[in-house]
PDB file of C-alpha atoms in Angstrom:
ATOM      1  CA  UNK A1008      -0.270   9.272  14.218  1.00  0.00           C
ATOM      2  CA  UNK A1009      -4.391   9.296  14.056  1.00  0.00           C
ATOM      3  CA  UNK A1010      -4.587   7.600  10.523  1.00  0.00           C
ATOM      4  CA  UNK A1011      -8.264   7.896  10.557  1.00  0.00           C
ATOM      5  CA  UNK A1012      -8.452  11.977  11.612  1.00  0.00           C
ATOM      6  CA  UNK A1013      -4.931  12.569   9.418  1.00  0.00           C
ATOM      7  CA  UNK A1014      -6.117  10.220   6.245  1.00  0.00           C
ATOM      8  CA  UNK A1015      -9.165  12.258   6.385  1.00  0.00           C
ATOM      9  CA  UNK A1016      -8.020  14.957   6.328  1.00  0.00           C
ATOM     10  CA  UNK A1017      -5.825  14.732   3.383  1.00  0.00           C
ATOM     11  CA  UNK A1018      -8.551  12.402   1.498  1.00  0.00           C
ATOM     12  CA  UNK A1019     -11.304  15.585   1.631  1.00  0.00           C
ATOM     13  CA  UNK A1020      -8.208  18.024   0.799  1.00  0.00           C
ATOM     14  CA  UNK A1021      -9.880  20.393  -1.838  1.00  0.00           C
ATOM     15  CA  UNK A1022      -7.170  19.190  -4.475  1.00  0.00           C
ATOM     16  CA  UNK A1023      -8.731  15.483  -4.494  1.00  0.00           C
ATOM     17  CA  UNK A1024     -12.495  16.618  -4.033  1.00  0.00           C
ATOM     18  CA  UNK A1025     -13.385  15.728  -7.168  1.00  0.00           C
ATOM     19  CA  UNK A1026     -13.057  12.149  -6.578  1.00  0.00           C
ATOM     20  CA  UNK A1027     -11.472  11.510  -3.390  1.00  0.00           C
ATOM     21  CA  UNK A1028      -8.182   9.646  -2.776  1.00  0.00           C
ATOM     22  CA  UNK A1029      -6.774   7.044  -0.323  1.00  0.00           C
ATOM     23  CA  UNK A1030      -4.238   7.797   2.019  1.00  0.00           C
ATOM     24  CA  UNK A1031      -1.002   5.718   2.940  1.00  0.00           C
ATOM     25  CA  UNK A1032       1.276   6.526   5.793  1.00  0.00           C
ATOM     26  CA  UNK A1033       4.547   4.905   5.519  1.00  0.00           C
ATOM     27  CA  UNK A1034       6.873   4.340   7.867  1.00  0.00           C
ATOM     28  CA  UNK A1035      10.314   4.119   6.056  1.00  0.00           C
ATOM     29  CA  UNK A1036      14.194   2.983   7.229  1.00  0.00           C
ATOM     30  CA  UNK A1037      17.056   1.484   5.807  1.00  0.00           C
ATOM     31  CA  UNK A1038      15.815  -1.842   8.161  1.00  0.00           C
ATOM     32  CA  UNK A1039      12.741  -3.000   6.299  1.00  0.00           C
ATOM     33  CA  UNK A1040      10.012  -3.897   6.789  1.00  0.00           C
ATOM     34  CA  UNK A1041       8.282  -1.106   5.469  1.00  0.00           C
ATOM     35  CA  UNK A1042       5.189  -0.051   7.468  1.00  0.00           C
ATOM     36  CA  UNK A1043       2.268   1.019   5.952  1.00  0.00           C
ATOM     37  CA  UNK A1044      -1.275   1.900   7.004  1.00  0.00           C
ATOM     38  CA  UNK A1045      -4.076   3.254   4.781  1.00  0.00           C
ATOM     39  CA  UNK A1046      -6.867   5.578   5.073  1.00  0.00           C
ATOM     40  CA  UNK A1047      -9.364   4.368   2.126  1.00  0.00           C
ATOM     41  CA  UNK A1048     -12.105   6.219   0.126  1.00  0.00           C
ATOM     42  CA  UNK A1049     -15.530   4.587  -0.045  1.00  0.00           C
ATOM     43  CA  UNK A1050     -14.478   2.485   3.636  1.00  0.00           C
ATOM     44  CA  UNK A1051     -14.029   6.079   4.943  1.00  0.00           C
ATOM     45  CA  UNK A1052     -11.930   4.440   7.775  1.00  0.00           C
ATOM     46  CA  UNK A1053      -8.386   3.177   8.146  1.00  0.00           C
ATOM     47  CA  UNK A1054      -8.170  -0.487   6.616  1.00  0.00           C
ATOM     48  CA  UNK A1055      -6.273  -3.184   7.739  1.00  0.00           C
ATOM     49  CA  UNK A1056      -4.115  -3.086   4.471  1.00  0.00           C
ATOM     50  CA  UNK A1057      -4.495  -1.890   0.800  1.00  0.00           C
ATOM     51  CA  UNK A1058      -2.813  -3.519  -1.993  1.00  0.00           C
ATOM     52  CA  UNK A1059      -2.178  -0.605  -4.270  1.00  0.00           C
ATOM     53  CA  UNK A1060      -0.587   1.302  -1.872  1.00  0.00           C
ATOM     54  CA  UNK A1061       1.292  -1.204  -0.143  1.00  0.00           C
ATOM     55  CA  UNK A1062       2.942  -1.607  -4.159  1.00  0.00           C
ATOM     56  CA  UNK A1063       3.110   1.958  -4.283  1.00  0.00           C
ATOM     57  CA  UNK A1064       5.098   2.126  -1.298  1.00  0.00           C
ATOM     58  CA  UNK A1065       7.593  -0.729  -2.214  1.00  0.00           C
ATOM     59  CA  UNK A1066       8.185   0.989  -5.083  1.00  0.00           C
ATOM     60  CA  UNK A1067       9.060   4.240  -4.070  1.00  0.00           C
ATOM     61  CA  UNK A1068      11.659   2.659  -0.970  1.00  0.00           C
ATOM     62  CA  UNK A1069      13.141   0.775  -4.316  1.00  0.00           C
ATOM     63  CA  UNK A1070      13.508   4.445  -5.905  1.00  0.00           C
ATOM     64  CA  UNK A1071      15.080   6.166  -2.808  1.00  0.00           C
ATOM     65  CA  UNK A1072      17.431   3.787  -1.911  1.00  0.00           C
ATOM     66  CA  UNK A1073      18.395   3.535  -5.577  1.00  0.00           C
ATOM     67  CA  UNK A1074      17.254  -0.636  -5.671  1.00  0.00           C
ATOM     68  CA  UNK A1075      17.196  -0.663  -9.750  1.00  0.00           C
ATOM     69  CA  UNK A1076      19.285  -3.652 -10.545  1.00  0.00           C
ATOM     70  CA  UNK A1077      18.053  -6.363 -13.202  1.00  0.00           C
ATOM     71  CA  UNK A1078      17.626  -9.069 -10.239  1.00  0.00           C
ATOM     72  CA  UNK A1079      14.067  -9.737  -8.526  1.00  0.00           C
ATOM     73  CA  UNK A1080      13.627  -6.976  -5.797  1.00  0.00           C
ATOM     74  CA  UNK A1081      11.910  -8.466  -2.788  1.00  0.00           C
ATOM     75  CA  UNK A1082      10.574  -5.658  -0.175  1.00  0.00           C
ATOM     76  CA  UNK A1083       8.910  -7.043   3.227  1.00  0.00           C
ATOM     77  CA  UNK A1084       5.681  -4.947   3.968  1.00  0.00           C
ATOM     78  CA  UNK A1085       4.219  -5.075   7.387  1.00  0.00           C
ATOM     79  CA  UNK A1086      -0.114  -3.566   7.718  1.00  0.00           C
ATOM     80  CA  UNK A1087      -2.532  -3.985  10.301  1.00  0.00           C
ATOM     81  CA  UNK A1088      -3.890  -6.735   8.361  1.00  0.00           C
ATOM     82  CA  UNK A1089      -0.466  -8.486   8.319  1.00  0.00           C
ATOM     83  CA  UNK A1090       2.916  -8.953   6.673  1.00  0.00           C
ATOM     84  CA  UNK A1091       3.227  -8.806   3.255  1.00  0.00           C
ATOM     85  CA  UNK A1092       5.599  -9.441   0.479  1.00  0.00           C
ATOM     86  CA  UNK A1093       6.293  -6.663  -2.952  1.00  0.00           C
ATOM     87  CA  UNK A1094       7.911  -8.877  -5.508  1.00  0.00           C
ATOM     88  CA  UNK A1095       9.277  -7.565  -8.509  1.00  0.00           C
ATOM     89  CA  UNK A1096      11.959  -6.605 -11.431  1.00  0.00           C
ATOM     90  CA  UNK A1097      13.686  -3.845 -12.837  1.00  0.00           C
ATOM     91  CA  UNK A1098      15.032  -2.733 -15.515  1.00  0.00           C
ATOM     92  CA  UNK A1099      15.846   0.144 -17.316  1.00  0.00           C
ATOM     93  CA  UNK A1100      13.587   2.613 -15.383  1.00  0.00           C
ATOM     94  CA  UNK A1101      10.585  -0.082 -16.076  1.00  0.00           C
ATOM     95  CA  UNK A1102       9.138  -2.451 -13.933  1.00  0.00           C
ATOM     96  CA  UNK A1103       7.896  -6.034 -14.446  1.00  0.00           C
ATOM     97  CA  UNK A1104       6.501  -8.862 -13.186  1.00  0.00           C
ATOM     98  CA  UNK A1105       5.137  -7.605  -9.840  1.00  0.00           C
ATOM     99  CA  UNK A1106       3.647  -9.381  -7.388  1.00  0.00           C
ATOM    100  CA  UNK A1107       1.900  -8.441  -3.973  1.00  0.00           C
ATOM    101  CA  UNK A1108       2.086 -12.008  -1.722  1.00  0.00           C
ATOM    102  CA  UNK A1109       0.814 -12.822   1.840  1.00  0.00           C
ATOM    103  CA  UNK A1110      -2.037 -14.547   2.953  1.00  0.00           C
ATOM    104  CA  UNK A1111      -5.350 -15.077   2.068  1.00  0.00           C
ATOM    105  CA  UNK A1112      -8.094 -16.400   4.247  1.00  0.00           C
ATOM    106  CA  UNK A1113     -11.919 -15.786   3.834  1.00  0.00           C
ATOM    107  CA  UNK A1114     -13.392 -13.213   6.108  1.00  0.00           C
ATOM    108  CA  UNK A1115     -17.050 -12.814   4.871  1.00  0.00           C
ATOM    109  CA  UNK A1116     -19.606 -15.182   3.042  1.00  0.00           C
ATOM    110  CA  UNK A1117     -22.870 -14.189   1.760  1.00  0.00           C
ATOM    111  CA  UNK A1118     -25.589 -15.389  -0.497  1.00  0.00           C
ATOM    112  CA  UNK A1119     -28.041 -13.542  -2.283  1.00  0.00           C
ATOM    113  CA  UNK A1120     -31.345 -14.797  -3.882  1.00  0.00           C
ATOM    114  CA  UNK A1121     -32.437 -13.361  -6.655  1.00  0.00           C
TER     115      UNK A1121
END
């Protein structure tokens, strides 16, 4: 799939042209990891990952493949940018204590005199 030309696509879409949207693609099967890759507004690229959707997506695999017990859900997430980790609860319909977890390393530095 062209992310860039599909995410686009669907991120002009007259039904988000108000304020634009970003666009995940997720690659779903009962083996995780889950893939995901994201078209984002304001970059007006593909990125290498995007936390919201990444959590989006865990979620949603924890919906379809009816994951809703009270123990800590852990969903394996693998982006461009590199694998990640959805940690979370749930519990009657809600959930809780989510985190997003991979790593971290510094890829720009700037300073700015004012």
């Amino acid at each position: 799939m062209n992310v860039e030309k599909e995410g686009r696509r669907i991120r002009y879409n007259e039904r988000f042209a108000a304020d634009g949207t970003n666009v995940n693609f997720v690659s779903a099967s009962p083996d995780l990891p889950l893939q995901v890759f994201t078209y984002e507004r304001g970059v007006e690229a593909e990125t290498l990952s995007c936390g919201t959707g990444v959590t989006a997506a865990a979620i949603a695999y924890t919906l379809q493949h009816k994951l809703t017990q009270g123990a800590a859900i852990k969903i394996p997430v693998k982006t461009k940018g590199g694998p990640l980790e959805i940690r979370m609860e749930q519990r009657e319909g809600k959930y809780s204590k989510i985190w997003l977890c991979g790593p971290a390393k510094e890829v720009f530095q700037g300073h700015l005199n004012i």
